[in-house]
mmCIF file with all atom_site columns, C-alpha atoms in Angstrom:
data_model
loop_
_atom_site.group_PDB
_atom_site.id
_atom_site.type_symbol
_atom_site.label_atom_id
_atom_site.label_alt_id
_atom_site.label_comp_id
_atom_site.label_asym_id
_atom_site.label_entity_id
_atom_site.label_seq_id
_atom_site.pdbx_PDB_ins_code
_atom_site.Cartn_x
_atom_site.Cartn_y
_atom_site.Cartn_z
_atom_site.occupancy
_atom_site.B_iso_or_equiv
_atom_site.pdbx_formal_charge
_atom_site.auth_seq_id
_atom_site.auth_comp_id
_atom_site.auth_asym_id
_atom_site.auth_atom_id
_atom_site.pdbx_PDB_model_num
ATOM 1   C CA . UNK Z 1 1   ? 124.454 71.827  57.154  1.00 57.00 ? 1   UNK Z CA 1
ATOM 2   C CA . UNK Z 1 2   ? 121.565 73.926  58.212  1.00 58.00 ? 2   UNK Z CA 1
ATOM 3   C CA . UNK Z 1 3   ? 121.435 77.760  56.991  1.00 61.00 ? 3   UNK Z CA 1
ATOM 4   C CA . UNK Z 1 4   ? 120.908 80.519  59.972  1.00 60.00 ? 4   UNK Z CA 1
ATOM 5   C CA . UNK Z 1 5   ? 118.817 82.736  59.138  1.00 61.00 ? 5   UNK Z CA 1
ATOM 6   C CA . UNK Z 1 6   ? 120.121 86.917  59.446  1.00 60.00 ? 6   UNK Z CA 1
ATOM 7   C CA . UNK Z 1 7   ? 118.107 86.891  63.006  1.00 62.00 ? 7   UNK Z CA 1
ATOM 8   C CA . UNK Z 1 8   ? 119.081 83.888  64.638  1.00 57.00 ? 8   UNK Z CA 1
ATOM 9   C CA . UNK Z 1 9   ? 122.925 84.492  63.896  1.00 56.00 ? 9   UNK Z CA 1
ATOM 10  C CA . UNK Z 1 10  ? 124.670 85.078  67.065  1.00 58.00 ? 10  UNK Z CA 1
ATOM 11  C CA . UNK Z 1 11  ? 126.465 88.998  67.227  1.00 61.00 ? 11  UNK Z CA 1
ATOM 12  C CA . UNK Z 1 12  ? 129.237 89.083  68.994  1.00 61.00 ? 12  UNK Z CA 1
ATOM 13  C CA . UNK Z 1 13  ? 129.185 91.607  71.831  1.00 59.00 ? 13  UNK Z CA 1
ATOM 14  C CA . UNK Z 1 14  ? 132.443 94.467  72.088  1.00 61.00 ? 14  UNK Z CA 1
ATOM 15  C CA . UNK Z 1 15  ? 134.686 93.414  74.967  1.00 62.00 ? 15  UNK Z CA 1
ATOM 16  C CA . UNK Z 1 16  ? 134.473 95.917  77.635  1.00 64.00 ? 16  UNK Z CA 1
ATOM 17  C CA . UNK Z 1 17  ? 137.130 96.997  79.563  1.00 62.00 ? 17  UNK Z CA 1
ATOM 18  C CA . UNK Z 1 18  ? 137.173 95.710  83.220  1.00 64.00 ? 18  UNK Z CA 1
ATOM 19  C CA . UNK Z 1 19  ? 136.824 98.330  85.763  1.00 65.00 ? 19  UNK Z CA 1
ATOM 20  C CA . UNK Z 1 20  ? 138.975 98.318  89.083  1.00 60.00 ? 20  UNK Z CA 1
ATOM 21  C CA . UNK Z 1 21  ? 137.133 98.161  92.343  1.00 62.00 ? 21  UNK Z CA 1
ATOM 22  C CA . UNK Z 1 22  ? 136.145 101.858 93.877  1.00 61.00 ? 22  UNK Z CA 1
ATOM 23  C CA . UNK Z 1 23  ? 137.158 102.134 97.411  1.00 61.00 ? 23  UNK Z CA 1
ATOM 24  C CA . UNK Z 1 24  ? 134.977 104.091 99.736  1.00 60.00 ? 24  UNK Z CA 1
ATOM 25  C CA . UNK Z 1 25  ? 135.860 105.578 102.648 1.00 57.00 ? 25  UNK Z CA 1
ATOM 26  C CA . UNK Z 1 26  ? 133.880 104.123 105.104 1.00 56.00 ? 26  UNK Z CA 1
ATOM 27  C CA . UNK Z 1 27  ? 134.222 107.333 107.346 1.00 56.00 ? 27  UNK Z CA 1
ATOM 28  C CA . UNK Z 1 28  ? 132.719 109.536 105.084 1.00 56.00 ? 28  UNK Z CA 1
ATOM 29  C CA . UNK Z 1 29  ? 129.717 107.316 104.219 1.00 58.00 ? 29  UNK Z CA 1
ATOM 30  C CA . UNK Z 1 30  ? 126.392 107.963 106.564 1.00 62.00 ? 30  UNK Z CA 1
ATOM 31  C CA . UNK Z 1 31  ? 124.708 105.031 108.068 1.00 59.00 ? 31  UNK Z CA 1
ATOM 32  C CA . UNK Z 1 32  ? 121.028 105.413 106.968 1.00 62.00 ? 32  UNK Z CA 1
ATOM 33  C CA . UNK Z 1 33  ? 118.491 106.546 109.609 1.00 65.00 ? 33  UNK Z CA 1
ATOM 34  C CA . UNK Z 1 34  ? 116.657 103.842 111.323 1.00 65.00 ? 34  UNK Z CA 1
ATOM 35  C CA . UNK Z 1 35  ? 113.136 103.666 110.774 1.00 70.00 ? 35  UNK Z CA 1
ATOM 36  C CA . UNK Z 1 36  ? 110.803 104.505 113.756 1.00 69.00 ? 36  UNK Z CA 1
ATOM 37  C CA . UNK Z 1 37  ? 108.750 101.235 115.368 1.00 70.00 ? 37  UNK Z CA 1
ATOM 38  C CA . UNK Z 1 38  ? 104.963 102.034 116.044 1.00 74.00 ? 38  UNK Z CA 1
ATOM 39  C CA . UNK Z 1 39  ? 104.035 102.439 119.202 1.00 77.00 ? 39  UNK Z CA 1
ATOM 40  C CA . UNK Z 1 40  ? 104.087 99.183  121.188 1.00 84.00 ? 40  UNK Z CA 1
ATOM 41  C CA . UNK Z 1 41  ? 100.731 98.491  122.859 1.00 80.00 ? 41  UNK Z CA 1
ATOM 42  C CA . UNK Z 1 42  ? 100.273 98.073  126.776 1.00 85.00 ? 42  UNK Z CA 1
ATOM 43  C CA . UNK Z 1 43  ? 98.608  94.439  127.001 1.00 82.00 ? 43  UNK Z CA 1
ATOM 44  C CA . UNK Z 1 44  ? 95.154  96.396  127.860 1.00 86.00 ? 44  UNK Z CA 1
ATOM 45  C CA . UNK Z 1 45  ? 95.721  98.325  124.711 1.00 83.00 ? 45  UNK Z CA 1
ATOM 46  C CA . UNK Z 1 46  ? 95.611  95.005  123.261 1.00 86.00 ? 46  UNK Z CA 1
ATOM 47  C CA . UNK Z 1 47  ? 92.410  93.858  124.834 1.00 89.00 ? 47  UNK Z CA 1
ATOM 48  C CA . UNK Z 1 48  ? 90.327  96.490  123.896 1.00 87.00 ? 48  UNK Z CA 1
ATOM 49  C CA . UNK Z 1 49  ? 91.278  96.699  120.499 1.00 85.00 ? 49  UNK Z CA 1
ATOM 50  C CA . UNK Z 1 50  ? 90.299  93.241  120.321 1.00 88.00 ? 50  UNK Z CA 1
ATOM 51  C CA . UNK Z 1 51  ? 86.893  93.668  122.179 1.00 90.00 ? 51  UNK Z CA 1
ATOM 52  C CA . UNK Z 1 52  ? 86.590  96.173  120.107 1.00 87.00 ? 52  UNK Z CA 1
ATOM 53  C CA . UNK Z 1 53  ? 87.123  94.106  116.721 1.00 88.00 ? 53  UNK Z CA 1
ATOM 54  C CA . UNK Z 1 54  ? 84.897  91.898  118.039 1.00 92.00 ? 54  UNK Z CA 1
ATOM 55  C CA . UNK Z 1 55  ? 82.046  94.489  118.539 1.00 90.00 ? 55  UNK Z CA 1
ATOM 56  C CA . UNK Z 1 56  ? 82.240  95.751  115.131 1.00 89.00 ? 56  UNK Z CA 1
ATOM 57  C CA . UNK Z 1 57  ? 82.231  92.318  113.380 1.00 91.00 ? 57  UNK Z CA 1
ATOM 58  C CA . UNK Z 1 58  ? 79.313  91.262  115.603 1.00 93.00 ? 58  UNK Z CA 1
ATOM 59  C CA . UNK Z 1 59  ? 77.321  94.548  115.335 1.00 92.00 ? 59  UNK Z CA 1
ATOM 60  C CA . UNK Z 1 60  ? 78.041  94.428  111.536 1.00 92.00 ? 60  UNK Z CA 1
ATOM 61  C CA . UNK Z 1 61  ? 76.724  90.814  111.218 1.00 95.00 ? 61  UNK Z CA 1
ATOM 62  C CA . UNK Z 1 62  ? 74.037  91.783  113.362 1.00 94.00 ? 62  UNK Z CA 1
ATOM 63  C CA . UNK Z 1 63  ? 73.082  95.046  111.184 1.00 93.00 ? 63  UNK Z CA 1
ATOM 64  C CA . UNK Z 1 64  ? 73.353  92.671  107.488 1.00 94.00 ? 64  UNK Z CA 1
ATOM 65  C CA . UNK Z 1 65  ? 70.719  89.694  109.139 1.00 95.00 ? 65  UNK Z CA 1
ATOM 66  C CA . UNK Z 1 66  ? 68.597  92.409  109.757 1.00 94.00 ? 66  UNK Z CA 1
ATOM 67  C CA . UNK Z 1 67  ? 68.508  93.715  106.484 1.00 92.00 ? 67  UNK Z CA 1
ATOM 68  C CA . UNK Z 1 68  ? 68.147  90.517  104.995 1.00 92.00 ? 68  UNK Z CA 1
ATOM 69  C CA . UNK Z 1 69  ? 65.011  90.458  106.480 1.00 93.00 ? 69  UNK Z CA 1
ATOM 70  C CA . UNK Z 1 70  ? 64.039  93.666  105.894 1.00 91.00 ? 70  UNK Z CA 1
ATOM 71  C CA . UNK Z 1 71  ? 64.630  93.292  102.190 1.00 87.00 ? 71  UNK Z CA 1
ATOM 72  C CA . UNK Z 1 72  ? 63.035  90.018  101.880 1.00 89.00 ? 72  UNK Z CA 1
ATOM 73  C CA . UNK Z 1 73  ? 59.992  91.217  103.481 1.00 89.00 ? 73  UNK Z CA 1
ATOM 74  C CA . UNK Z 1 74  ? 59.809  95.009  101.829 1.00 85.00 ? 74  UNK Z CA 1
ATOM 75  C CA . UNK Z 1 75  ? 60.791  93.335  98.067  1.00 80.00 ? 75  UNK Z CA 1
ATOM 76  C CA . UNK Z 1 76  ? 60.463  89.350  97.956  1.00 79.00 ? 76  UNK Z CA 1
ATOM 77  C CA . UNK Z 1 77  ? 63.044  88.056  95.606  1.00 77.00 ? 77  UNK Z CA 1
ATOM 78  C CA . UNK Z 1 78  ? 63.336  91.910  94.214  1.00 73.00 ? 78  UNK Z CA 1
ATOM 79  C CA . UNK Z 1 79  ? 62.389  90.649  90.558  1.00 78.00 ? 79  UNK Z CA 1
ATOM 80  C CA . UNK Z 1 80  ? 61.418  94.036  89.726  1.00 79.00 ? 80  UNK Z CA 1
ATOM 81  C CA . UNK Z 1 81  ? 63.971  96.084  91.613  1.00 76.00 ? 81  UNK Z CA 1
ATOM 82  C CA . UNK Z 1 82  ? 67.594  97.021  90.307  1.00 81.00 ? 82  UNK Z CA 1
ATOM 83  C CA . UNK Z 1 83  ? 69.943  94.838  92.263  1.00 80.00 ? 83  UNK Z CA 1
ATOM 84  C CA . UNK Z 1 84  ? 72.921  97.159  92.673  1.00 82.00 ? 84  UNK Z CA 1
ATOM 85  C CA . UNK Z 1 85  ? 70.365  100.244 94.094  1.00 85.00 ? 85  UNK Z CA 1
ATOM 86  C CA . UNK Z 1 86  ? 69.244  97.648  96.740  1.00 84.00 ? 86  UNK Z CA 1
ATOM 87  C CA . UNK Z 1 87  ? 72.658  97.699  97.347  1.00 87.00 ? 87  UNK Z CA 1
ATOM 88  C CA . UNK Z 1 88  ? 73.488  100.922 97.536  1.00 90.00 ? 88  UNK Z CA 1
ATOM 89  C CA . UNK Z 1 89  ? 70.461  101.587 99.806  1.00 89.00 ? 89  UNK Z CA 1
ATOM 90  C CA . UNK Z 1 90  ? 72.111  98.911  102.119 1.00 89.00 ? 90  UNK Z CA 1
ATOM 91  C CA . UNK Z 1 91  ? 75.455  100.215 102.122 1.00 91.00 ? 91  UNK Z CA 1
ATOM 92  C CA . UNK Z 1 92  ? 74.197  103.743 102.753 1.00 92.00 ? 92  UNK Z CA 1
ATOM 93  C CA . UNK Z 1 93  ? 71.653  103.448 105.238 1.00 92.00 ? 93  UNK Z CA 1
ATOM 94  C CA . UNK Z 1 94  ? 74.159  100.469 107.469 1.00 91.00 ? 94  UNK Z CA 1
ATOM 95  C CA . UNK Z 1 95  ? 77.062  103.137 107.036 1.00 90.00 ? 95  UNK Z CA 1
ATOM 96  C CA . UNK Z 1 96  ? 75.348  105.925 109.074 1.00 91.00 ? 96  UNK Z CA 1
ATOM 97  C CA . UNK Z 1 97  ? 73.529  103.274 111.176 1.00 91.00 ? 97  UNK Z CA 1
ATOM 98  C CA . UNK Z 1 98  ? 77.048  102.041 112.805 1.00 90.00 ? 98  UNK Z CA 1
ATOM 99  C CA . UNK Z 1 99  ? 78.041  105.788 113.079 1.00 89.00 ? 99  UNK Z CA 1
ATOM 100 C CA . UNK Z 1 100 ? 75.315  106.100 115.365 1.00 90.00 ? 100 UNK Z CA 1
ATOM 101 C CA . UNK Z 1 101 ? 75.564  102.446 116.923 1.00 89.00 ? 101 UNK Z CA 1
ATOM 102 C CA . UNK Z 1 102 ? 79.265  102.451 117.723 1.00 88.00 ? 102 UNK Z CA 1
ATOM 103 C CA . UNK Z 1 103 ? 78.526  105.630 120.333 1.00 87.00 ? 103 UNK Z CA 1
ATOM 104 C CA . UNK Z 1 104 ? 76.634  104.015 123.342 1.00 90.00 ? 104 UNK Z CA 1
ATOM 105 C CA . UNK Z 1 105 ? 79.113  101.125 122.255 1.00 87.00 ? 105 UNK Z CA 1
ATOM 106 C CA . UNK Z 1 106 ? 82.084  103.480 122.983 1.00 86.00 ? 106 UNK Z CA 1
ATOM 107 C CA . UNK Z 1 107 ? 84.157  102.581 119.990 1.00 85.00 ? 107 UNK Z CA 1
ATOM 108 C CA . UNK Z 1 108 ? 85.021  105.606 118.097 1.00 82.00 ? 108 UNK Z CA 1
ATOM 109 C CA . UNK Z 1 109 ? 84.375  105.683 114.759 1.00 81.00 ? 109 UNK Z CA 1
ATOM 110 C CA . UNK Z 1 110 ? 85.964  108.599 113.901 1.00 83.00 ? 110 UNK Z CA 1
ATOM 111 C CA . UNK Z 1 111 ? 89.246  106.982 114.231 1.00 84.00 ? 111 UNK Z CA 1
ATOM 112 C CA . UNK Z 1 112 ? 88.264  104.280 111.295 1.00 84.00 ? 112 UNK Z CA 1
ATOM 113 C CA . UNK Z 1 113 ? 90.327  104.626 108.186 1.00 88.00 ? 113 UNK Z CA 1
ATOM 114 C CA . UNK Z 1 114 ? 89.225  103.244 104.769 1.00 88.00 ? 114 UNK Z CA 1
ATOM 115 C CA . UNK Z 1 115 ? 90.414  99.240  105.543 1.00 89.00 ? 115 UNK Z CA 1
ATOM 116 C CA . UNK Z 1 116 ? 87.356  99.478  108.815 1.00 87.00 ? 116 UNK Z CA 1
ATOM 117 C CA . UNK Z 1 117 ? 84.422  100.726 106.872 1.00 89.00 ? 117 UNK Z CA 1
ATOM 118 C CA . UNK Z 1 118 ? 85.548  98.721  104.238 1.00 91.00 ? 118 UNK Z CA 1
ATOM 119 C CA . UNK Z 1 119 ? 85.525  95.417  106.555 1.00 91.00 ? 119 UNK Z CA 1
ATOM 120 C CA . UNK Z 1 120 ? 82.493  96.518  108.313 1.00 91.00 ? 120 UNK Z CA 1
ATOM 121 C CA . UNK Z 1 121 ? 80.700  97.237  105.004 1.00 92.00 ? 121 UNK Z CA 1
ATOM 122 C CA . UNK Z 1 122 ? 81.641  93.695  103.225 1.00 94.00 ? 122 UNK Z CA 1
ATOM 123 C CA . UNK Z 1 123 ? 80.402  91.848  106.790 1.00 94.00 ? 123 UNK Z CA 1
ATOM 124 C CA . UNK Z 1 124 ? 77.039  93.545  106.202 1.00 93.00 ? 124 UNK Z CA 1
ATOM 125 C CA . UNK Z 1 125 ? 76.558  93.389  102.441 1.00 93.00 ? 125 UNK Z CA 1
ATOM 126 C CA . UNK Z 1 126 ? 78.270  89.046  103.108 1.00 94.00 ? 126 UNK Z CA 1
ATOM 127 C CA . UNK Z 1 127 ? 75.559  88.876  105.837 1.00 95.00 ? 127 UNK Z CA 1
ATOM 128 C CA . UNK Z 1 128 ? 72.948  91.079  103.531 1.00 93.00 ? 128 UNK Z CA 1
ATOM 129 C CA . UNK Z 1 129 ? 73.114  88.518  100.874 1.00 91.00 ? 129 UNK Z CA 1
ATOM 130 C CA . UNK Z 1 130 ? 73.354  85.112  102.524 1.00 94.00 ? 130 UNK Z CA 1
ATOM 131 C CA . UNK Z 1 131 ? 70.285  85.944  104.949 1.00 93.00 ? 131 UNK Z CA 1
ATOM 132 C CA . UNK Z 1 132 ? 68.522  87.281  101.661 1.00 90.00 ? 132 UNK Z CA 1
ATOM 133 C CA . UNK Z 1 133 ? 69.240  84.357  99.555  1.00 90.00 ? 133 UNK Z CA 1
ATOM 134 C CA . UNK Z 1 134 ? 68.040  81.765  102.596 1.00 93.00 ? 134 UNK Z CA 1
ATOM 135 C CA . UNK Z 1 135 ? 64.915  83.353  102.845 1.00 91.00 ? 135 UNK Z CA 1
ATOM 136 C CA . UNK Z 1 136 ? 64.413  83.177  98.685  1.00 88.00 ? 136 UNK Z CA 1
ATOM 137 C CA . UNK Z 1 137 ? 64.859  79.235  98.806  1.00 85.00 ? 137 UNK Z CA 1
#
């Protein structure tokens, strides 16, 4: 017979007491409030958002090829640069560059939250950094 040892004994739990069912009055009880649906969109709602989406990718992708370029030519392979300024520099100067592009393009910028500069700002610095790194090999 193998010993237990003072941990693995089992303890015995206290019976507790079973409690009887609570009924509720059903009449007195609120139905919660139903939550609001967002605005459905006419179908030419729908359209322009997605020309719009389109634009923006397509501007943006535009926008990081030419920086790619611009880089490559201004610094080479940017040996003696620090990588995350080029970056920055990118990011910065592409940031106010759509504010100003998206005007004659009659999308409004001003309505873009976080998630659509953050979008259009990873399709530039993606696009950046692939054109850049073609043009180094």
């Amino acid at each position: 017979m193998s010993k237990q040892s003072p941990k693995s004994k089992s303890r015995k739990e206290p019976a507790t007491a079973k409690k009887a069912p609570v009924e509720i009055d059903t009449a007195s009880v609120e139905a919660p409030e139903k939550k609001s649906l967002p605005k459905q969109k006419t179908p030419e709602e729908k359209q322009k958002a997605h020309r719009d989406d389109i634009i923006k990718t397509v501007v943006a992708a535009i926008l990081g090829v030419i920086f790619g370029v611009v880089m490559f030519v201004q610094y080479g392979a940017g040996e003696d640069r620090i990588w995350y300024a080029i970056l920055m520099i990118v990011i910065g100067i592409t940031y106010y560059a759509q504010k100003l592009l998206y005007i004659p393009l009659k999308i409004d910028a001003k309505e873009f939250k976080f998630k659509d500069w953050f979008f259009v700002e990873f399709v530039v610095m993606d696009f950046f950094l692939v054109t850049w790194t073609l043009l180094l090999n």
